[in-house]
PDB file of N, CA and C in Angstrom:
ATOM      1  N   ILE A  21    -136.097  -0.905  51.924  1.00 97.00           N
ATOM      2  CA  ILE A  21    -135.303  -1.420  50.933  1.00 97.00           C
ATOM      3  C   ILE A  21    -135.024  -3.054  51.686  1.00 97.00           C
ATOM      4  N   PRO A  22    -135.215  -4.097  51.138  1.00 98.00           N
ATOM      5  CA  PRO A  22    -135.067  -5.283  51.529  1.00 98.00           C
ATOM      6  C   PRO A  22    -133.661  -5.639  52.383  1.00 98.00           C
ATOM      7  N   ALA A  23    -133.541  -6.678  52.890  1.00 98.00           N
ATOM      8  CA  ALA A  23    -132.756  -7.070  53.598  1.00 98.00           C
ATOM      9  C   ALA A  23    -131.584  -7.242  52.851  1.00 98.00           C
ATOM     10  N   ASN A  24    -130.165  -7.130  53.349  1.00 98.00           N
ATOM     11  CA  ASN A  24    -128.947  -7.537  52.384  1.00 98.00           C
ATOM     12  C   ASN A  24    -128.672  -6.657  50.937  1.00 98.00           C
ATOM     13  N   ARG A  25    -129.754  -5.672  50.950  1.00 98.00           N
ATOM     14  CA  ARG A  25    -129.090  -4.769  49.680  1.00 98.00           C
ATOM     15  C   ARG A  25    -128.791  -3.478  49.850  1.00 98.00           C
ATOM     16  N   VAL A  26    -127.815  -3.246  49.086  1.00 98.00           N
ATOM     17  CA  VAL A  26    -127.269  -1.919  48.961  1.00 98.00           C
ATOM     18  C   VAL A  26    -127.530  -0.706  48.233  1.00 98.00           C
ATOM     19  N   VAL A  27    -127.697   0.477  48.863  1.00 98.00           N
ATOM     20  CA  VAL A  27    -128.897   1.712  47.786  1.00 98.00           C
ATOM     21  C   VAL A  27    -127.842   2.162  47.123  1.00 98.00           C
ATOM     22  N   VAL A  28    -127.482   1.932  45.519  1.00 98.00           N
ATOM     23  CA  VAL A  28    -126.550   2.402  44.459  1.00 98.00           C
ATOM     24  C   VAL A  28    -126.703   3.302  44.287  1.00 98.00           C
ATOM     25  N   SER A  29    -127.893   4.051  44.178  1.00 98.00           N
ATOM     26  CA  SER A  29    -128.039   5.584  43.827  1.00 98.00           C
ATOM     27  C   SER A  29    -129.703   6.058  44.508  1.00 98.00           C
ATOM     28  N   ILE A  30    -129.812   7.601  44.292  1.00 98.00           N
ATOM     29  CA  ILE A  30    -131.305   8.003  44.583  1.00 98.00           C
ATOM     30  C   ILE A  30    -130.924   9.114  43.494  1.00 98.00           C
ATOM     31  N   ASP A  31    -132.180   9.307  42.678  1.00 98.00           N
ATOM     32  CA  ASP A  31    -132.565  10.307  42.199  1.00 98.00           C
ATOM     33  C   ASP A  31    -133.827  11.212  42.247  1.00 98.00           C
ATOM     34  N   LEU A  32    -133.915  12.236  42.682  1.00 98.00           N
ATOM     35  CA  LEU A  32    -134.896  12.784  43.438  1.00 98.00           C
ATOM     36  C   LEU A  32    -135.082  13.995  41.987  1.00 98.00           C
ATOM     37  N   VAL A  33    -136.365  13.973  41.853  1.00 98.00           N
ATOM     38  CA  VAL A  33    -136.945  15.284  40.435  1.00 98.00           C
ATOM     39  C   VAL A  33    -137.594  16.390  40.977  1.00 98.00           C
ATOM     40  N   VAL A  34    -137.325  17.171  41.365  1.00 98.00           N
ATOM     41  CA  VAL A  34    -138.102  18.422  42.171  1.00 98.00           C
ATOM     42  C   VAL A  34    -138.784  18.685  40.176  1.00 98.00           C
ATOM     43  N   THR A  35    -140.256  18.458  40.615  1.00 98.00           N
ATOM     44  CA  THR A  35    -140.938  19.190  39.242  1.00 98.00           C
ATOM     45  C   THR A  35    -142.124  19.851  39.832  1.00 98.00           C
ATOM     46  N   VAL A  36    -142.131  20.374  40.469  1.00 98.00           N
ATOM     47  CA  VAL A  36    -142.861  21.754  40.990  1.00 98.00           C
ATOM     48  C   VAL A  36    -141.829  22.124  42.208  1.00 98.00           C
ATOM     49  N   VAL A  37    -141.186  23.800  41.634  1.00 98.00           N
ATOM     50  CA  VAL A  37    -140.590  24.254  42.458  1.00 98.00           C
ATOM     51  C   VAL A  37    -141.404  24.151  43.947  1.00 98.00           C
ATOM     52  N   PHE A  38    -140.525  24.292  45.271  1.00 98.00           N
ATOM     53  CA  PHE A  38    -141.252  24.726  46.344  1.00 98.00           C
ATOM     54  C   PHE A  38    -141.387  26.236  46.644  1.00 98.00           C
ATOM     55  N   ASP A  39    -142.457  26.691  47.137  1.00 98.00           N
ATOM     56  CA  ASP A  39    -142.323  28.097  47.450  1.00 98.00           C
ATOM     57  C   ASP A  39    -142.151  28.734  48.633  1.00 98.00           C
ATOM     58  N   GLY A  40    -142.299  27.778  49.922  1.00 98.00           N
ATOM     59  CA  GLY A  40    -142.150  28.382  51.239  1.00 98.00           C
ATOM     60  C   GLY A  40    -140.956  28.286  51.467  1.00 98.00           C
ATOM     61  N   VAL A  41    -140.530  29.660  52.681  1.00 98.00           N
ATOM     62  CA  VAL A  41    -139.391  30.069  52.969  1.00 98.00           C
ATOM     63  C   VAL A  41    -138.497  29.408  53.908  1.00 98.00           C
ATOM     64  N   GLY A  42    -137.611  28.650  53.501  1.00 98.00           N
ATOM     65  CA  GLY A  42    -136.683  27.750  54.555  1.00 98.00           C
ATOM     66  C   GLY A  42    -137.164  26.322  53.896  1.00 98.00           C
ATOM     67  N   ALA A  43    -137.643  26.068  52.714  1.00 98.00           N
ATOM     68  CA  ALA A  43    -137.923  24.341  52.205  1.00 98.00           C
ATOM     69  C   ALA A  43    -136.710  23.844  52.503  1.00 98.00           C
ATOM     70  N   SER A  44    -137.192  22.247  52.630  1.00 98.00           N
ATOM     71  CA  SER A  44    -136.007  21.135  52.537  1.00 98.00           C
ATOM     72  C   SER A  44    -136.310  20.136  52.555  1.00 98.00           C
ATOM     73  N   LEU A  45    -135.067  19.369  51.863  1.00 98.00           N
ATOM     74  CA  LEU A  45    -135.795  17.876  51.170  1.00 98.00           C
ATOM     75  C   LEU A  45    -134.605  16.905  51.970  1.00 98.00           C
ATOM     76  N   THR A  46    -135.123  15.809  52.414  1.00 98.00           N
ATOM     77  CA  THR A  46    -133.478  14.838  52.814  1.00 98.00           C
ATOM     78  C   THR A  46    -134.140  13.435  52.690  1.00 98.00           C
ATOM     79  N   ILE A  47    -133.842  12.597  52.800  1.00 98.00           N
ATOM     80  CA  ILE A  47    -133.181  11.098  52.296  1.00 98.00           C
ATOM     81  C   ILE A  47    -132.887  10.239  53.398  1.00 98.00           C
ATOM     82  N   GLY A  48    -133.343   9.283  54.114  1.00 98.00           N
ATOM     83  CA  GLY A  48    -132.804   8.663  55.036  1.00 98.00           C
ATOM     84  C   GLY A  48    -133.127   7.415  55.424  1.00 98.00           C
ATOM     85  N   ASP A  49    -132.840   7.465  56.731  1.00 98.00           N
ATOM     86  CA  ASP A  49    -133.758   5.812  57.076  1.00 98.00           C
ATOM     87  C   ASP A  49    -134.190   6.798  58.809  1.00 98.00           C
ATOM     88  N   ALA A  50    -134.892   5.964  59.511  1.00 97.00           N
ATOM     89  CA  ALA A  50    -135.349   6.011  61.169  1.00 97.00           C
ATOM     90  C   ALA A  50    -134.248   6.491  61.827  1.00 97.00           C
ATOM     91  N   VAL A  51    -132.998   6.139  61.616  1.00 97.00           N
ATOM     92  CA  VAL A  51    -131.702   6.207  62.688  1.00 97.00           C
ATOM     93  C   VAL A  51    -131.083   7.594  62.157  1.00 97.00           C
ATOM     94  N   ASP A  52    -130.861   7.789  60.237  1.00 98.00           N
ATOM     95  CA  ASP A  52    -130.331   8.818  60.084  1.00 98.00           C
ATOM     96  C   ASP A  52    -131.029   9.623  58.758  1.00 98.00           C
ATOM     97  N   PRO A  53    -132.333  10.675  59.213  1.00 98.00           N
ATOM     98  CA  PRO A  53    -132.698  11.148  58.189  1.00 98.00           C
ATOM     99  C   PRO A  53    -131.968  11.436  56.836  1.00 98.00           C
ATOM    100  N   ASP A  54    -131.293  12.015  57.050  1.00 98.00           N
ATOM    101  CA  ASP A  54    -130.575  12.453  56.006  1.00 98.00           C
ATOM    102  C   ASP A  54    -128.986  11.830  55.620  1.00 98.00           C
ATOM    103  N   GLU A  55    -129.120  10.483  55.900  1.00 98.00           N
ATOM    104  CA  GLU A  55    -128.240   9.175  55.488  1.00 98.00           C
ATOM    105  C   GLU A  55    -127.946   9.033  53.932  1.00 98.00           C
ATOM    106  N   LEU A  56    -128.767   9.020  53.396  1.00 98.00           N
ATOM    107  CA  LEU A  56    -128.882   9.069  51.664  1.00 98.00           C
ATOM    108  C   LEU A  56    -129.178  10.262  50.718  1.00 98.00           C
ATOM    109  N   MET A  57    -129.421  11.240  51.219  1.00 98.00           N
ATOM    110  CA  MET A  57    -129.563  12.386  50.626  1.00 98.00           C
ATOM    111  C   MET A  57    -129.424  13.795  51.631  1.00 98.00           C
ATOM    112  N   ALA A  58    -128.639  14.486  51.457  1.00 98.00           N
ATOM    113  CA  ALA A  58    -128.521  15.843  52.792  1.00 98.00           C
ATOM    114  C   ALA A  58    -129.007  16.665  51.818  1.00 98.00           C
ATOM    115  N   ALA A  59    -129.880  17.692  52.850  1.00 98.00           N
ATOM    116  CA  ALA A  59    -130.553  18.793  52.372  1.00 98.00           C
ATOM    117  C   ALA A  59    -129.426  19.896  51.244  1.00 98.00           C
ATOM    118  N   SER A  60    -128.047  19.681  51.845  1.00 98.00           N
ATOM    119  CA  SER A  60    -127.178  20.291  50.986  1.00 98.00           C
ATOM    120  C   SER A  60    -126.989  20.081  49.570  1.00 98.00           C
ATOM    121  N   GLN A  61    -127.936  18.780  49.218  1.00 98.00           N
ATOM    122  CA  GLN A  61    -127.625  17.992  47.994  1.00 98.00           C
ATOM    123  C   GLN A  61    -128.897  18.510  47.072  1.00 98.00           C
ATOM    124  N   VAL A  62    -129.796  19.151  47.712  1.00 98.00           N
ATOM    125  CA  VAL A  62    -131.176  18.932  46.759  1.00 98.00           C
ATOM    126  C   VAL A  62    -131.259  20.756  46.810  1.00 98.00           C
ATOM    127  N   ASP A  63    -131.975  21.532  45.935  1.00 98.00           N
ATOM    128  CA  ASP A  63    -132.331  22.784  45.749  1.00 98.00           C
ATOM    129  C   ASP A  63    -134.156  22.676  45.594  1.00 98.00           C
ATOM    130  N   PRO A  64    -134.848  22.967  46.366  1.00 98.00           N
ATOM    131  CA  PRO A  64    -136.116  22.657  46.087  1.00 98.00           C
ATOM    132  C   PRO A  64    -136.944  23.870  45.496  1.00 98.00           C
ATOM    133  N   TYR A  65    -135.793  24.974  45.595  1.00 98.00           N
ATOM    134  CA  TYR A  65    -136.408  25.965  44.581  1.00 98.00           C
ATOM    135  C   TYR A  65    -136.052  26.269  43.432  1.00 98.00           C
ATOM    136  N   SER A  66    -135.494  25.180  42.902  1.00 98.00           N
ATOM    137  CA  SER A  66    -135.448  24.856  41.219  1.00 98.00           C
ATOM    138  C   SER A  66    -135.795  23.757  40.809  1.00 98.00           C
ATOM    139  N   LEU A  67    -136.227  23.616  39.557  1.00 98.00           N
ATOM    140  CA  LEU A  67    -136.702  22.378  39.113  1.00 98.00           C
ATOM    141  C   LEU A  67    -135.174  21.373  38.384  1.00 98.00           C
ATOM    142  N   GLY A  68    -134.932  20.167  38.664  1.00 98.00           N
ATOM    143  CA  GLY A  68    -133.984  19.347  38.168  1.00 98.00           C
ATOM    144  C   GLY A  68    -133.721  18.231  38.903  1.00 98.00           C
ATOM    145  N   THR A  69    -132.966  17.229  38.394  1.00 98.00           N
ATOM    146  CA  THR A  69    -132.956  16.256  38.771  1.00 98.00           C
ATOM    147  C   THR A  69    -131.980  16.274  39.863  1.00 98.00           C
ATOM    148  N   TYR A  70    -131.387  15.691  41.343  1.00 98.00           N
ATOM    149  CA  TYR A  70    -130.541  15.620  42.202  1.00 98.00           C
ATOM    150  C   TYR A  70    -130.191  14.246  42.491  1.00 98.00           C
ATOM    151  N   ALA A  71    -129.063  14.147  41.926  1.00 98.00           N
ATOM    152  CA  ALA A  71    -128.482  12.511  42.236  1.00 98.00           C
ATOM    153  C   ALA A  71    -127.388  12.246  43.493  1.00 98.00           C
ATOM    154  N   THR A  72    -127.640  11.174  43.894  1.00 98.00           N
ATOM    155  CA  THR A  72    -126.424  10.509  45.023  1.00 98.00           C
ATOM    156  C   THR A  72    -126.264   9.302  44.879  1.00 98.00           C
ATOM    157  N   SER A  73    -124.953   9.385  45.533  1.00 98.00           N
ATOM    158  CA  SER A  73    -124.490   7.453  45.209  1.00 98.00           C
ATOM    159  C   SER A  73    -124.154   6.875  46.745  1.00 98.00           C
ATOM    160  N   PRO A  74    -125.252   6.491  47.501  1.00 98.00           N
ATOM    161  CA  PRO A  74    -124.191   6.646  48.548  1.00 98.00           C
ATOM    162  C   PRO A  74    -123.713   5.567  49.285  1.00 98.00           C
ATOM    163  N   GLY A  75    -124.471   4.067  48.213  1.00 98.00           N
ATOM    164  CA  GLY A  75    -123.628   2.634  48.882  1.00 98.00           C
ATOM    165  C   GLY A  75    -124.062   2.304  50.068  1.00 98.00           C
ATOM    166  N   LYS A  76    -124.946   2.927  50.654  1.00 98.00           N
ATOM    167  CA  LYS A  76    -125.048   2.608  51.712  1.00 98.00           C
ATOM    168  C   LYS A  76    -125.741   1.247  51.991  1.00 98.00           C
ATOM    169  N   SER A  77    -125.335   0.029  52.823  1.00 98.00           N
ATOM    170  CA  SER A  77    -126.146  -1.134  52.921  1.00 98.00           C
ATOM    171  C   SER A  77    -126.641  -1.808  54.563  1.00 98.00           C
ATOM    172  N   TYR A  78    -127.777  -2.415  53.598  1.00 98.00           N
ATOM    173  CA  TYR A  78    -128.557  -2.740  54.747  1.00 98.00           C
ATOM    174  C   TYR A  78    -129.136  -3.960  54.923  1.00 98.00           C
ATOM    175  N   GLY A  79    -128.267  -4.401  56.598  1.00 98.00           N
ATOM    176  CA  GLY A  79    -128.639  -5.729  56.694  1.00 98.00           C
ATOM    177  C   GLY A  79    -130.186  -6.435  57.186  1.00 98.00           C
ATOM    178  N   ALA A  80    -130.806  -5.678  57.290  1.00 98.00           N
ATOM    179  CA  ALA A  80    -132.381  -5.851  57.623  1.00 98.00           C
ATOM    180  C   ALA A  80    -133.440  -5.146  56.996  1.00 98.00           C
ATOM    181  N   ASP A  81    -134.318  -5.407  56.865  1.00 98.00           N
ATOM    182  CA  ASP A  81    -135.692  -4.474  55.840  1.00 98.00           C
ATOM    183  C   ASP A  81    -135.501  -3.519  56.564  1.00 98.00           C
ATOM    184  N   THR A  82    -135.590  -2.020  55.925  1.00 98.00           N
ATOM    185  CA  THR A  82    -135.522  -0.907  56.432  1.00 98.00           C
ATOM    186  C   THR A  82    -136.406   0.037  55.481  1.00 98.00           C
ATOM    187  N   ASP A  83    -136.580   0.690  56.156  1.00 98.00           N
ATOM    188  CA  ASP A  83    -137.584   1.800  55.281  1.00 98.00           C
ATOM    189  C   ASP A  83    -137.327   2.944  55.088  1.00 98.00           C
ATOM    190  N   ILE A  84    -137.202   3.520  54.127  1.00 98.00           N
ATOM    191  CA  ILE A  84    -136.300   4.874  53.351  1.00 98.00           C
ATOM    192  C   ILE A  84    -137.259   5.646  53.506  1.00 98.00           C
ATOM    193  N   LYS A  85    -136.871   7.151  54.157  1.00 98.00           N
ATOM    194  CA  LYS A  85    -138.036   7.792  54.529  1.00 98.00           C
ATOM    195  C   LYS A  85    -137.549   9.419  53.458  1.00 98.00           C
ATOM    196  N   LEU A  86    -138.662   9.851  52.898  1.00 98.00           N
ATOM    197  CA  LEU A  86    -138.499  11.388  52.572  1.00 98.00           C
ATOM    198  C   LEU A  86    -139.099  12.579  53.442  1.00 98.00           C
ATOM    199  N   SER A  87    -138.040  12.997  54.003  1.00 98.00           N
ATOM    200  CA  SER A  87    -138.607  14.301  54.719  1.00 98.00           C
ATOM    201  C   SER A  87    -138.559  15.551  54.511  1.00 98.00           C
ATOM    202  N   ILE A  88    -139.618  16.229  54.370  1.00 98.00           N
ATOM    203  CA  ILE A  88    -140.235  17.133  53.548  1.00 98.00           C
ATOM    204  C   ILE A  88    -140.064  18.534  54.518  1.00 98.00           C
ATOM    205  N   VAL A  89    -139.828  19.583  54.467  1.00 98.00           N
ATOM    206  CA  VAL A  89    -139.850  20.634  55.146  1.00 98.00           C
ATOM    207  C   VAL A  89    -140.552  21.991  54.409  1.00 98.00           C
ATOM    208  N   PRO A  90    -141.979  22.081  54.040  1.00 97.00           N
ATOM    209  CA  PRO A  90    -142.397  22.432  52.828  1.00 97.00           C
ATOM    210  C   PRO A  90    -141.947  24.400  53.171  1.00 97.00           C
ATOM    211  N   GLY A  91    -141.311  24.610  54.459  1.00 98.00           N
ATOM    212  CA  GLY A  91    -141.146  25.924  54.334  1.00 98.00           C
ATOM    213  C   GLY A  91    -142.041  27.017  54.925  1.00 98.00           C
ATOM    214  N   SER A  92    -142.355  28.045  55.302  1.00 98.00           N
ATOM    215  CA  SER A  92    -143.205  29.100  55.945  1.00 98.00           C
ATOM    216  C   SER A  92    -144.046  29.168  54.944  1.00 98.00           C
ATOM    217  N   GLY A  93    -145.385  29.462  55.023  1.00 98.00           N
ATOM    218  CA  GLY A  93    -146.417  30.064  53.431  1.00 98.00           C
ATOM    219  C   GLY A  93    -146.113  29.114  52.526  1.00 98.00           C
ATOM    220  N   ALA A  94    -146.038  28.091  52.706  1.00 98.00           N
ATOM    221  CA  ALA A  94    -145.514  27.010  51.022  1.00 98.00           C
ATOM    222  C   ALA A  94    -147.138  26.724  50.747  1.00 98.00           C
ATOM    223  N   THR A  95    -147.304  26.535  49.565  1.00 98.00           N
ATOM    224  CA  THR A  95    -148.548  26.410  48.667  1.00 98.00           C
ATOM    225  C   THR A  95    -148.205  25.531  47.623  1.00 98.00           C
ATOM    226  N   GLN A  96    -147.504  25.305  47.389  1.00 98.00           N
ATOM    227  CA  GLN A  96    -146.893  24.205  46.361  1.00 98.00           C
ATOM    228  C   GLN A  96    -145.203  23.572  46.452  1.00 98.00           C
ATOM    229  N   GLY A  97    -145.130  22.897  45.567  1.00 98.00           N
ATOM    230  CA  GLY A  97    -143.854  21.740  45.687  1.00 98.00           C
ATOM    231  C   GLY A  97    -144.094  19.945  45.655  1.00 98.00           C
ATOM    232  N   GLU A  98    -143.543  19.771  44.807  1.00 98.00           N
ATOM    233  CA  GLU A  98    -143.345  18.529  44.009  1.00 98.00           C
ATOM    234  C   GLU A  98    -142.358  17.545  43.987  1.00 98.00           C
ATOM    235  N   VAL A  99    -141.993  16.548  43.997  1.00 98.00           N
ATOM    236  CA  VAL A  99    -141.263  15.713  43.851  1.00 98.00           C
ATOM    237  C   VAL A  99    -141.016  14.304  43.625  1.00 98.00           C
ATOM    238  N   PHE A 100    -140.564  13.823  42.571  1.00 98.00           N
ATOM    239  CA  PHE A 100    -140.305  12.145  41.981  1.00 98.00           C
ATOM    240  C   PHE A 100    -139.322  11.764  42.637  1.00 98.00           C
ATOM    241  N   ILE A 101    -139.106  10.558  43.484  1.00 98.00           N
ATOM    242  CA  ILE A 101    -138.073   9.656  43.373  1.00 98.00           C
ATOM    243  C   ILE A 101    -137.967   8.738  43.000  1.00 98.00           C
ATOM    244  N   SER A 102    -136.312   7.875  42.704  1.00 98.00           N
ATOM    245  CA  SER A 102    -136.328   6.829  42.555  1.00 98.00           C
ATOM    246  C   SER A 102    -135.122   6.686  43.361  1.00 98.00           C
ATOM    247  N   VAL A 103    -135.157   5.002  43.818  1.00 98.00           N
ATOM    248  CA  VAL A 103    -134.402   4.348  44.274  1.00 98.00           C
ATOM    249  C   VAL A 103    -133.657   3.270  44.162  1.00 98.00           C
ATOM    250  N   THR A 104    -132.326   3.092  43.573  1.00 98.00           N
ATOM    251  CA  THR A 104    -131.686   1.802  43.084  1.00 98.00           C
ATOM    252  C   THR A 104    -130.875   1.520  43.871  1.00 98.00           C
ATOM    253  N   TYR A 105    -131.325  -0.261  44.102  1.00 98.00           N
ATOM    254  CA  TYR A 105    -130.307  -1.255  45.075  1.00 98.00           C
ATOM    255  C   TYR A 105    -130.101  -2.249  44.443  1.00 98.00           C
ATOM    256  N   GLN A 106    -129.591  -3.020  44.854  1.00 98.00           N
ATOM    257  CA  GLN A 106    -128.688  -4.425  44.591  1.00 98.00           C
ATOM    258  C   GLN A 106    -128.110  -4.894  45.933  1.00 98.00           C
ATOM    259  N   PHE A 107    -128.203  -6.814  45.229  1.00 97.00           N
ATOM    260  CA  PHE A 107    -127.787  -7.444  46.930  1.00 97.00           C
ATOM    261  C   PHE A 107    -126.217  -6.769  47.067  1.00 97.00           C
ATOM    262  N   SER A 108    -126.130  -7.070  48.140  1.00 92.00           N
ATOM    263  CA  SER A 108    -124.862  -6.329  48.834  1.00 92.00           C
ATOM    264  C   SER A 108    -123.627  -7.686  48.780  1.00 92.00           C
TER     265      SER A 108
END
């Protein structure tokens, strides 16, 4: 995310369900890996779109990270992510 922007929304689309035991997904930054989307806001075992409106402002350029725990014995799982931001 470029400096002086606010994250308005995040859409995470599960396009292929995860099949590993204990799978989870979070979106955040290096300081807080679930700042923008917590694991409780996504069901990796169900196809669908999961959305948040975090309103998080970044004063400096910041990498956004998707953290994936595929789960034990995982053989599949796929997501698409869209991040919308604007000037803060």
